[in-house]
PDB file of C-alpha atoms in Angstrom:
ATOM      1  CA  MET A   1      96.852  92.780  83.478  1.00 90.00           C
ATOM      2  CA  ALA A   2      98.443  92.911  86.565  1.00 97.00           C
ATOM      3  CA  ARG A   3     102.197  91.545  86.784  1.00 98.00           C
ATOM      4  CA  ILE A   4     103.035  90.649  90.367  1.00 98.00           C
ATOM      5  CA  ALA A   5     106.423  89.249  91.646  1.00 98.00           C
ATOM      6  CA  HIS A   6     105.663  87.043  94.675  1.00 98.00           C
ATOM      7  CA  LEU A   7     108.867  86.188  96.757  1.00 98.00           C
ATOM      8  CA  SER A   8     108.893  84.546 100.214  1.00 98.00           C
ATOM      9  CA  ASP A   9     111.481  83.107 103.019  1.00 97.00           C
ATOM     10  CA  ILE A  10     114.116  86.097 102.433  1.00 97.00           C
ATOM     11  CA  HIS A  11     115.556  84.876 105.946  1.00 97.00           C
ATOM     12  CA  PHE A  12     118.355  87.879 106.492  1.00 98.00           C
ATOM     13  CA  GLY A  13     121.031  86.015 108.690  1.00 97.00           C
ATOM     14  CA  ALA A  14     120.720  82.779 106.586  1.00 96.00           C
ATOM     15  CA  HIS A  15     120.590  84.505 103.086  1.00 97.00           C
ATOM     16  CA  ASP A  16     123.289  84.595 100.306  1.00 97.00           C
ATOM     17  CA  GLN A  17     124.032  88.378  99.405  1.00 97.00           C
ATOM     18  CA  LYS A  18     124.789  87.383  95.872  1.00 98.00           C
ATOM     19  CA  ILE A  19     121.284  85.806  95.590  1.00 98.00           C
ATOM     20  CA  VAL A  20     119.781  88.842  97.203  1.00 98.00           C
ATOM     21  CA  ASP A  21     121.587  91.300  94.548  1.00 98.00           C
ATOM     22  CA  ALA A  22     120.651  89.261  91.756  1.00 98.00           C
ATOM     23  CA  ALA A  23     116.983  88.747  93.008  1.00 98.00           C
ATOM     24  CA  THR A  24     117.028  92.752  93.445  1.00 98.00           C
ATOM     25  CA  ALA A  25     118.352  93.533  89.892  1.00 97.00           C
ATOM     26  CA  TRP A  26     115.779  91.241  88.475  1.00 97.00           C
ATOM     27  CA  LEU A  27     112.996  93.055  90.087  1.00 98.00           C
ATOM     28  CA  GLU A  28     114.358  96.393  89.087  1.00 98.00           C
ATOM     29  CA  GLU A  29     114.894  95.389  85.448  1.00 97.00           C
ATOM     30  CA  ARG A  30     111.399  93.851  84.877  1.00 97.00           C
ATOM     31  CA  ARG A  31     109.444  96.596  87.136  1.00 98.00           C
ATOM     32  CA  PRO A  32     106.332  94.643  88.441  1.00 98.00           C
ATOM     33  CA  ASP A  33     103.111  96.321  89.296  1.00 98.00           C
ATOM     34  CA  LEU A  34     103.584  94.776  92.642  1.00 98.00           C
ATOM     35  CA  VAL A  35     106.002  93.223  94.698  1.00 98.00           C
ATOM     36  CA  VAL A  36     104.514  90.707  97.139  1.00 98.00           C
ATOM     37  CA  ILE A  37     106.709  89.320 100.014  1.00 98.00           C
ATOM     38  CA  SER A  38     104.986  86.675 102.203  1.00 98.00           C
ATOM     39  CA  GLY A  39     107.015  86.560 105.194  1.00 95.00           C
ATOM     40  CA  ASP A  40     109.865  85.406 106.707  1.00 96.00           C
ATOM     41  CA  PHE A  41     112.215  88.477 106.592  1.00 98.00           C
ATOM     42  CA  THR A  42     114.807  87.157 108.990  1.00 97.00           C
ATOM     43  CA  GLN A  43     116.227  84.023 110.479  1.00 96.00           C
ATOM     44  CA  ARG A  44     115.804  84.804 114.010  1.00 94.00           C
ATOM     45  CA  ALA A  45     114.256  88.314 114.210  1.00 95.00           C
ATOM     46  CA  ARG A  46     117.303  90.032 115.342  1.00 96.00           C
ATOM     47  CA  VAL A  47     118.082  93.666 115.232  1.00 97.00           C
ATOM     48  CA  ASP A  48     120.896  93.394 112.470  1.00 98.00           C
ATOM     49  CA  GLN A  49     118.759  91.147 110.558  1.00 98.00           C
ATOM     50  CA  PHE A  50     115.932  93.213 110.347  1.00 98.00           C
ATOM     51  CA  ARG A  51     118.228  96.159 109.723  1.00 98.00           C
ATOM     52  CA  GLN A  52     119.577  94.354 106.631  1.00 98.00           C
ATOM     53  CA  ALA A  53     115.761  93.517 105.584  1.00 98.00           C
ATOM     54  CA  ALA A  54     114.958  96.997 105.741  1.00 98.00           C
ATOM     55  CA  VAL A  55     117.647  98.154 103.414  1.00 98.00           C
ATOM     56  CA  TRP A  56     116.906  95.716 101.400  1.00 98.00           C
ATOM     57  CA  LEU A  57     113.089  96.776 101.312  1.00 98.00           C
ATOM     58  CA  GLY A  58     113.895 100.483 100.993  1.00 98.00           C
ATOM     59  CA  ARG A  59     115.935  99.675  98.021  1.00 97.00           C
ATOM     60  CA  LEU A  60     113.058  98.066  96.308  1.00 98.00           C
ATOM     61  CA  GLN A  61     110.821 100.954  97.235  1.00 98.00           C
ATOM     62  CA  GLY A  62     113.366 103.744  96.479  1.00 98.00           C
ATOM     63  CA  ALA A  63     113.382 102.374  93.056  1.00 98.00           C
ATOM     64  CA  GLY A  64     109.678 102.928  92.670  1.00 98.00           C
ATOM     65  CA  LEU A  65     108.349  99.488  93.349  1.00 98.00           C
ATOM     66  CA  LYS A  66     105.054  98.923  95.219  1.00 98.00           C
ATOM     67  CA  THR A  67     105.356  96.258  97.829  1.00 98.00           C
ATOM     68  CA  LEU A  68     102.928  94.450 100.052  1.00 98.00           C
ATOM     69  CA  VAL A  69     104.432  92.463 102.989  1.00 98.00           C
ATOM     70  CA  ILE A  70     103.717  90.258 105.755  1.00 98.00           C
ATOM     71  CA  PRO A  71     105.574  88.719 108.347  1.00 97.00           C
ATOM     72  CA  GLY A  72     106.428  84.970 108.945  1.00 96.00           C
ATOM     73  CA  ASN A  73     107.379  82.980 112.248  1.00 94.00           C
ATOM     74  CA  HIS A  74     110.896  83.469 111.685  1.00 95.00           C
ATOM     75  CA  ASP A  75     109.903  87.181 112.231  1.00 96.00           C
ATOM     76  CA  VAL A  76     109.037  86.379 115.954  1.00 94.00           C
ATOM     77  CA  PRO A  77     111.967  85.971 118.197  1.00 88.00           C
ATOM     78  CA  LEU A  78     112.516  82.639 119.186  1.00 73.00           C
ATOM     79  CA  TYR A  79     115.236  82.648 122.023  1.00 65.00           C
ATOM     80  CA  ASP A  80     113.861  85.828 123.492  1.00 69.00           C
ATOM     81  CA  VAL A  81     111.281  84.518 125.224  1.00 63.00           C
ATOM     82  CA  VAL A  82     110.137  87.644 127.209  1.00 61.00           C
ATOM     83  CA  ARG A  83     110.010  89.567 123.716  1.00 67.00           C
ATOM     84  CA  ARG A  84     108.379  86.701 122.007  1.00 59.00           C
ATOM     85  CA  PHE A  85     105.459  86.634 124.353  1.00 64.00           C
ATOM     86  CA  THR A  86     105.185  90.325 125.067  1.00 76.00           C
ATOM     87  CA  ARG A  87     106.038  91.882 121.962  1.00 74.00           C
ATOM     88  CA  PRO A  88     106.437  89.333 119.307  1.00 82.00           C
ATOM     89  CA  LEU A  89     106.488  91.487 116.253  1.00 95.00           C
ATOM     90  CA  ALA A  90     107.747  94.870 117.621  1.00 95.00           C
ATOM     91  CA  ARG A  91     110.886  94.845 115.735  1.00 96.00           C
ATOM     92  CA  TYR A  92     109.007  93.705 112.230  1.00 97.00           C
ATOM     93  CA  LYS A  93     106.709  96.812 113.156  1.00 97.00           C
ATOM     94  CA  ARG A  94     109.823  98.812 113.690  1.00 97.00           C
ATOM     95  CA  TYR A  95     111.754  98.222 110.680  1.00 98.00           C
ATOM     96  CA  ILE A  96     109.619  96.700 107.950  1.00 98.00           C
ATOM     97  CA  SER A  97     106.034  97.774 108.525  1.00 98.00           C
ATOM     98  CA  HIS A  98     103.489  98.607 111.026  1.00 97.00           C
ATOM     99  CA  ASP A  99     100.423  96.939 109.038  1.00 98.00           C
ATOM    100  CA  LEU A 100     100.147  93.196 109.762  1.00 97.00           C
ATOM    101  CA  CYS A 101      97.184  92.920 107.408  1.00 97.00           C
ATOM    102  CA  PRO A 102      98.177  95.087 104.446  1.00 98.00           C
ATOM    103  CA  PHE A 103      95.473  95.672 101.772  1.00 98.00           C
ATOM    104  CA  TYR A 104      96.342  96.604  98.007  1.00 98.00           C
ATOM    105  CA  GLU A 105      94.072  97.599  95.207  1.00 97.00           C
ATOM    106  CA  ASP A 106      94.110  98.925  91.698  1.00 96.00           C
ATOM    107  CA  GLU A 107      92.107  98.655  88.286  1.00 95.00           C
ATOM    108  CA  ALA A 108      92.912  94.976  88.158  1.00 96.00           C
ATOM    109  CA  VAL A 109      93.298  93.278  91.318  1.00 98.00           C
ATOM    110  CA  ALA A 110      92.461  93.470  95.008  1.00 98.00           C
ATOM    111  CA  ILE A 111      95.316  92.040  97.558  1.00 98.00           C
ATOM    112  CA  LEU A 112      94.882  91.472 101.083  1.00 98.00           C
ATOM    113  CA  GLY A 113      97.641  89.927 103.355  1.00 98.00           C
ATOM    114  CA  LEU A 114      96.995  88.507 106.593  1.00 97.00           C
ATOM    115  CA  ASN A 115      99.545  87.452 109.444  1.00 96.00           C
ATOM    116  CA  THR A 116      99.631  84.141 110.338  1.00 95.00           C
ATOM    117  CA  ALA A 117     102.707  84.031 112.773  1.00 91.00           C
ATOM    118  CA  ARG A 118     102.108  83.801 116.259  1.00 82.00           C
ATOM    119  CA  SER A 119     103.895  83.566 119.612  1.00 69.00           C
ATOM    120  CA  LEU A 120     102.700  80.296 120.941  1.00 58.00           C
ATOM    121  CA  THR A 121     103.755  78.230 117.910  1.00 58.00           C
ATOM    122  CA  ILE A 122     107.364  77.587 117.035  1.00 57.00           C
ATOM    123  CA  LYS A 123     106.540  77.180 113.458  1.00 67.00           C
ATOM    124  CA  ASP A 124     102.994  76.813 112.541  1.00 76.00           C
ATOM    125  CA  GLY A 125     100.608  79.682 111.978  1.00 84.00           C
ATOM    126  CA  ARG A 126      97.041  80.508 112.845  1.00 82.00           C
ATOM    127  CA  ILE A 127      94.440  82.572 111.355  1.00 89.00           C
ATOM    128  CA  ASN A 128      91.710  84.198 114.167  1.00 92.00           C
ATOM    129  CA  HIS A 129      88.208  84.935 113.711  1.00 94.00           C
ATOM    130  CA  ASP A 130      88.628  88.696 113.511  1.00 96.00           C
ATOM    131  CA  GLN A 131      90.984  88.049 110.469  1.00 95.00           C
ATOM    132  CA  MET A 132      88.191  86.028 108.986  1.00 95.00           C
ATOM    133  CA  ASP A 133      86.027  88.517 109.346  1.00 97.00           C
ATOM    134  CA  MET A 134      88.318  91.228 107.583  1.00 97.00           C
ATOM    135  CA  LEU A 135      88.955  88.823 104.779  1.00 97.00           C
ATOM    136  CA  ARG A 136      85.083  88.802 104.173  1.00 97.00           C
ATOM    137  CA  SER A 137      84.459  92.494 104.640  1.00 97.00           C
ATOM    138  CA  ARG A 138      87.171  93.638 102.521  1.00 97.00           C
ATOM    139  CA  PHE A 139      86.722  91.452  99.715  1.00 98.00           C
ATOM    140  CA  ALA A 140      82.917  92.039  99.922  1.00 97.00           C
ATOM    141  CA  ARG A 141      83.377  95.815  98.722  1.00 96.00           C
ATOM    142  CA  VAL A 142      85.486  94.575  95.533  1.00 97.00           C
ATOM    143  CA  PRO A 143      83.879  94.757  92.484  1.00 95.00           C
ATOM    144  CA  PRO A 144      83.247  91.209  91.050  1.00 92.00           C
ATOM    145  CA  ALA A 145      85.465  91.457  88.030  1.00 92.00           C
ATOM    146  CA  LYS A 146      88.694  92.273  89.866  1.00 96.00           C
ATOM    147  CA  THR A 147      90.790  89.335  90.742  1.00 97.00           C
ATOM    148  CA  ARG A 148      90.865  88.910  94.575  1.00 98.00           C
ATOM    149  CA  ILE A 149      94.124  87.728  96.159  1.00 98.00           C
ATOM    150  CA  LEU A 150      94.789  86.444  99.589  1.00 97.00           C
ATOM    151  CA  VAL A 151      98.573  86.247 100.970  1.00 98.00           C
ATOM    152  CA  THR A 152      99.614  84.639 103.951  1.00 96.00           C
ATOM    153  CA  HIS A 153     102.946  83.096 105.112  1.00 95.00           C
ATOM    154  CA  HIS A 154     101.581  79.796 106.206  1.00 92.00           C
ATOM    155  CA  PRO A 155      99.347  78.187 103.367  1.00 89.00           C
ATOM    156  CA  LEU A 156      95.704  77.531 104.345  1.00 85.00           C
ATOM    157  CA  PHE A 157      95.984  74.052 103.122  1.00 77.00           C
ATOM    158  CA  ALA A 158      97.882  70.752 103.960  1.00 71.00           C
ATOM    159  CA  MET A 159     100.900  70.773 101.328  1.00 64.00           C
ATOM    160  CA  PRO A 160     103.084  67.853  99.968  1.00 64.00           C
ATOM    161  CA  ILE A 161     106.450  68.674 101.242  1.00 57.00           C
ATOM    162  CA  GLY A 162     108.671  65.834 100.954  1.00 56.00           C
ATOM    163  CA  LYS A 163     109.689  63.490  97.979  1.00 58.00           C
ATOM    164  CA  GLY A 164     107.341  60.786  99.474  1.00 52.00           C
ATOM    165  CA  GLY A 165     104.575  63.180  99.210  1.00 58.00           C
ATOM    166  CA  GLU A 166     103.840  63.490 103.067  1.00 56.00           C
ATOM    167  CA  LEU A 167     101.854  66.329 103.910  1.00 58.00           C
ATOM    168  CA  SER A 168     102.270  69.346 105.744  1.00 62.00           C
ATOM    169  CA  GLU A 169     100.247  70.622 108.905  1.00 64.00           C
ATOM    170  CA  ALA A 170      97.407  73.244 107.822  1.00 66.00           C
ATOM    171  CA  VAL A 171      97.079  76.569 109.192  1.00 72.00           C
ATOM    172  CA  GLY A 172      95.232  76.544 112.644  1.00 63.00           C
ATOM    173  CA  ARG A 173      91.550  76.888 112.329  1.00 77.00           C
ATOM    174  CA  HIS A 174      91.853  75.450 108.884  1.00 71.00           C
ATOM    175  CA  ASP A 175      88.222  74.846 108.227  1.00 82.00           C
ATOM    176  CA  ASP A 176      87.245  77.994 109.258  1.00 86.00           C
ATOM    177  CA  ALA A 177      89.834  79.844 107.579  1.00 87.00           C
ATOM    178  CA  VAL A 178      89.080  77.999 104.038  1.00 88.00           C
ATOM    179  CA  LYS A 179      85.285  78.526 104.297  1.00 91.00           C
ATOM    180  CA  ALA A 180      86.070  82.438 105.024  1.00 93.00           C
ATOM    181  CA  ALA A 181      88.191  82.437 101.848  1.00 92.00           C
ATOM    182  CA  CYS A 182      85.573  80.637  99.855  1.00 92.00           C
ATOM    183  CA  GLU A 183      82.747  83.171 101.054  1.00 95.00           C
ATOM    184  CA  ALA A 184      85.183  85.852 100.221  1.00 96.00           C
ATOM    185  CA  GLY A 185      85.423  84.480  96.621  1.00 95.00           C
ATOM    186  CA  VAL A 186      89.237  84.129  97.048  1.00 96.00           C
ATOM    187  CA  HIS A 187      90.502  83.621  93.566  1.00 96.00           C
ATOM    188  CA  LEU A 188      94.268  83.074  94.055  1.00 97.00           C
ATOM    189  CA  ALA A 189      95.993  82.510  97.556  1.00 95.00           C
ATOM    190  CA  LEU A 190      99.660  83.113  98.118  1.00 97.00           C
ATOM    191  CA  ALA A 191     101.883  81.511 100.634  1.00 95.00           C
ATOM    192  CA  GLY A 192     105.475  80.535 101.389  1.00 94.00           C
ATOM    193  CA  HIS A 193     106.957  79.105 104.463  1.00 92.00           C
ATOM    194  CA  PHE A 194     107.816  75.603 103.200  1.00 88.00           C
ATOM    195  CA  HIS A 195     110.505  76.547 100.586  1.00 91.00           C
ATOM    196  CA  ARG A 196     108.722  74.655  97.949  1.00 89.00           C
ATOM    197  CA  THR A 197     107.166  75.908  94.910  1.00 91.00           C
ATOM    198  CA  TYR A 198     103.747  74.283  94.167  1.00 89.00           C
ATOM    199  CA  ALA A 199     100.393  75.204  92.467  1.00 92.00           C
ATOM    200  CA  GLN A 200      97.084  73.272  92.593  1.00 90.00           C
ATOM    201  CA  ALA A 201      93.249  74.231  92.634  1.00 88.00           C
ATOM    202  CA  ALA A 202      92.190  74.353  96.128  1.00 86.00           C
ATOM    203  CA  GLN A 203      89.056  72.012  95.317  1.00 83.00           C
ATOM    204  CA  LYS A 204      91.567  69.431  94.541  1.00 83.00           C
ATOM    205  CA  MET A 205      93.021  69.499  97.827  1.00 81.00           C
ATOM    206  CA  VAL A 206      89.987  69.943 100.094  1.00 75.00           C
ATOM    207  CA  ALA A 207      86.403  69.385  99.727  1.00 71.00           C
ATOM    208  CA  HIS A 208      84.235  72.648  99.273  1.00 72.00           C
ATOM    209  CA  SER A 209      86.922  74.904  99.088  1.00 78.00           C
ATOM    210  CA  GLY A 210      85.753  77.276  96.679  1.00 82.00           C
ATOM    211  CA  GLY A 211      87.343  78.232  93.103  1.00 87.00           C
ATOM    212  CA  ALA A 212      90.903  79.542  94.606  1.00 92.00           C
ATOM    213  CA  LEU A 213      94.091  78.565  92.599  1.00 95.00           C
ATOM    214  CA  VAL A 214      96.780  77.820  95.389  1.00 93.00           C
ATOM    215  CA  ILE A 215     100.391  79.033  94.625  1.00 95.00           C
ATOM    216  CA  GLN A 216     103.346  78.459  96.969  1.00 93.00           C
ATOM    217  CA  ALA A 217     106.641  80.351  96.631  1.00 96.00           C
ATOM    218  CA  GLY A 218     109.908  78.857  97.240  1.00 95.00           C
ATOM    219  CA  THR A 219     112.607  80.425  99.396  1.00 97.00           C
ATOM    220  CA  ALA A 220     113.994  83.734  97.501  1.00 97.00           C
ATOM    221  CA  THR A 221     117.335  84.178  98.993  1.00 97.00           C
ATOM    222  CA  SER A 222     118.031  81.978 101.953  1.00 96.00           C
ATOM    223  CA  THR A 223     120.450  79.096 102.074  1.00 95.00           C
ATOM    224  CA  ARG A 224     118.232  76.557 103.738  1.00 90.00           C
ATOM    225  CA  LEU A 225     116.958  74.668 100.792  1.00 91.00           C
ATOM    226  CA  ARG A 226     114.494  71.785 100.974  1.00 83.00           C
ATOM    227  CA  ASN A 227     114.203  68.893  98.373  1.00 78.00           C
ATOM    228  CA  ALA A 228     116.984  69.900  96.179  1.00 80.00           C
ATOM    229  CA  GLU A 229     114.994  72.936  95.036  1.00 91.00           C
ATOM    230  CA  PRO A 230     116.954  76.092  94.594  1.00 96.00           C
ATOM    231  CA  GLN A 231     116.346  79.575  95.451  1.00 97.00           C
ATOM    232  CA  SER A 232     113.075  80.912  93.639  1.00 97.00           C
ATOM    233  CA  PHE A 233     110.203  83.129  93.467  1.00 98.00           C
ATOM    234  CA  ASN A 234     107.052  83.503  91.207  1.00 98.00           C
ATOM    235  CA  TRP A 235     106.493  85.768  88.465  1.00 98.00           C
ATOM    236  CA  LEU A 236     102.520  86.233  87.904  1.00 98.00           C
ATOM    237  CA  HIS A 237     100.913  87.533  84.961  1.00 97.00           C
ATOM    238  CA  VAL A 238      97.060  87.677  86.260  1.00 97.00           C
ATOM    239  CA  ARG A 239      95.022  88.710  82.956  1.00 93.00           C
ATOM    240  CA  ARG A 240      91.723  88.577  84.759  1.00 92.00           C
ATOM    241  CA  ASN A 241      90.202  86.274  87.608  1.00 93.00           C
ATOM    242  CA  ASN A 242      89.604  83.140  85.928  1.00 93.00           C
ATOM    243  CA  GLU A 243      93.171  83.468  83.623  1.00 96.00           C
ATOM    244  CA  MET A 244      96.380  83.926  84.444  1.00 96.00           C
ATOM    245  CA  GLU A 245     100.165  82.880  84.082  1.00 96.00           C
ATOM    246  CA  LEU A 246     102.681  81.686  86.468  1.00 97.00           C
ATOM    247  CA  GLN A 247     106.541  81.490  85.711  1.00 96.00           C
ATOM    248  CA  VAL A 248     108.826  80.039  88.502  1.00 97.00           C
ATOM    249  CA  ILE A 249     112.014  82.102  88.353  1.00 97.00           C
ATOM    250  CA  VAL A 250     115.013  80.093  89.570  1.00 97.00           C
ATOM    251  CA  TRP A 251     118.741  80.652  90.656  1.00 97.00           C
ATOM    252  CA  ASP A 252     120.683  78.660  88.707  1.00 94.00           C
ATOM    253  CA  GLY A 253     124.071  79.477  90.201  1.00 94.00           C
ATOM    254  CA  ALA A 254     124.762  82.310  88.315  1.00 95.00           C
ATOM    255  CA  ALA A 255     121.712  84.326  87.491  1.00 95.00           C
ATOM    256  CA  PHE A 256     117.815  83.897  88.091  1.00 97.00           C
ATOM    257  CA  ARG A 257     116.371  82.272  84.837  1.00 96.00           C
ATOM    258  CA  ARG A 258     112.726  81.200  84.071  1.00 95.00           C
ATOM    259  CA  ALA A 259     112.506  77.249  85.203  1.00 94.00           C
ATOM    260  CA  SER A 260     108.693  76.967  84.098  1.00 93.00           C
ATOM    261  CA  HIS A 261     105.964  79.106  82.552  1.00 95.00           C
ATOM    262  CA  VAL A 262     102.112  77.788  82.895  1.00 96.00           C
ATOM    263  CA  GLU A 263      98.982  79.218  81.961  1.00 96.00           C
ATOM    264  CA  TYR A 264      95.980  78.647  84.232  1.00 96.00           C
ATOM    265  CA  ALA A 265      92.096  78.896  83.337  1.00 95.00           C
ATOM    266  CA  HIS A 266      89.158  78.855  85.220  1.00 94.00           C
ATOM    267  CA  ASN A 267      86.205  77.312  83.052  1.00 90.00           C
ATOM    268  CA  GLY A 268      83.612  78.129  85.602  1.00 88.00           C
ATOM    269  CA  LYS A 269      83.968  74.714  87.214  1.00 88.00           C
ATOM    270  CA  GLU A 270      87.844  73.998  87.464  1.00 91.00           C
ATOM    271  CA  TRP A 271      91.329  75.420  86.926  1.00 93.00           C
ATOM    272  CA  ALA A 272      92.929  73.658  83.973  1.00 93.00           C
ATOM    273  CA  SER A 273      96.608  74.239  83.173  1.00 93.00           C
ATOM    274  CA  ARG A 274      98.698  74.507  80.110  1.00 93.00           C
ATOM    275  CA  GLU A 275     102.703  74.616  79.875  1.00 93.00           C
ATOM    276  CA  LEU A 276     103.514  77.429  77.575  1.00 90.00           C
ATOM    277  CA  SER A 277     107.409  76.355  77.596  1.00 71.00           C
ATOM    278  CA  ASP A 278     109.108  72.769  78.082  1.00 59.00           C
ATOM    279  CA  PRO A 279     111.825  73.607  80.747  1.00 55.00           C
ATOM    280  CA  PRO A 280     113.973  71.314  82.950  1.00 50.00           C
ATOM    281  CA  THR A 281     112.246  70.915  86.306  1.00 49.00           C
ATOM    282  CA  VAL A 282     113.147  72.957  89.291  1.00 49.00           C
ATOM    283  CA  GLY A 283     115.305  70.317  90.987  1.00 46.00           C
ATOM    284  CA  GLU A 284     117.261  69.689  87.481  1.00 45.00           C
ATOM    285  CA  VAL A 285     118.039  73.389  87.201  1.00 45.00           C
ATOM    286  CA  ALA A 286     119.650  73.077  90.851  1.00 42.00           C
ATOM    287  CA  ARG A 287     121.908  70.438  89.370  1.00 42.00           C
ATOM    288  CA  GLY A 288     123.152  72.538  86.402  1.00 40.00           C
ATOM    289  CA  ARG A 289     120.908  71.078  83.435  1.00 37.00           C
ATOM    290  CA  MET A 290     119.526  74.131  82.102  1.00 34.00           C
TER     291      MET A 290
END
């Protein structure tokens, strides 16, 4: 089994240090096999924000925690136009990681991160054809029994992001990206960007999308909240490529606590879910009803 902590949208520069410290302590105590951070380390890609992010990431790594990280659109300068178009991720490479498409593999899982942040878009993301080829080739060498996990900042699929169920924009080159993920045999697709927790089978979102389970993380530490959701991150127990557990860990105003615990199993045709606990919804936790 692999225990994976999935955090996203840290947003140093628009963060709450108390929440950052609480998330760090939670991770240091539980000691996941891997910490995945799916982008937006900073709020405006400024040097001081990247330095704060680097100190935090260094603390996790100094505690012996393995990490896999990718940039988000907020890690590309917005107002520094020259830097945005000539060296969009230079500061990310200097302070966070030079590898924009990291790969991790152990005896249980194989995980590929793909950078979807682009200079030409303010908030939307794209995947290019070289990355799609990388996705296919990386996972082609992975033994069938291992769980293949794809990590992006922008989700491959359009997501319900509002209370009325309105959908977000899908990642650029959506059709080709979904086809590549399907051909690569992706079991789990992890992303962030929308500051909303969400889990759904890919085939219920888009036709001919393969057997992946799509899992979104909320914002872990930012003060920029949406839809009354508190800060949160995901705690995954991946037992095998067709069976896993997802816990959403939320900030209740004083500490991070479990808000939901769901088991997912794939029967060869589709993903089925089963609640393992009966907590309040994330929104209710934000209003202090836990």
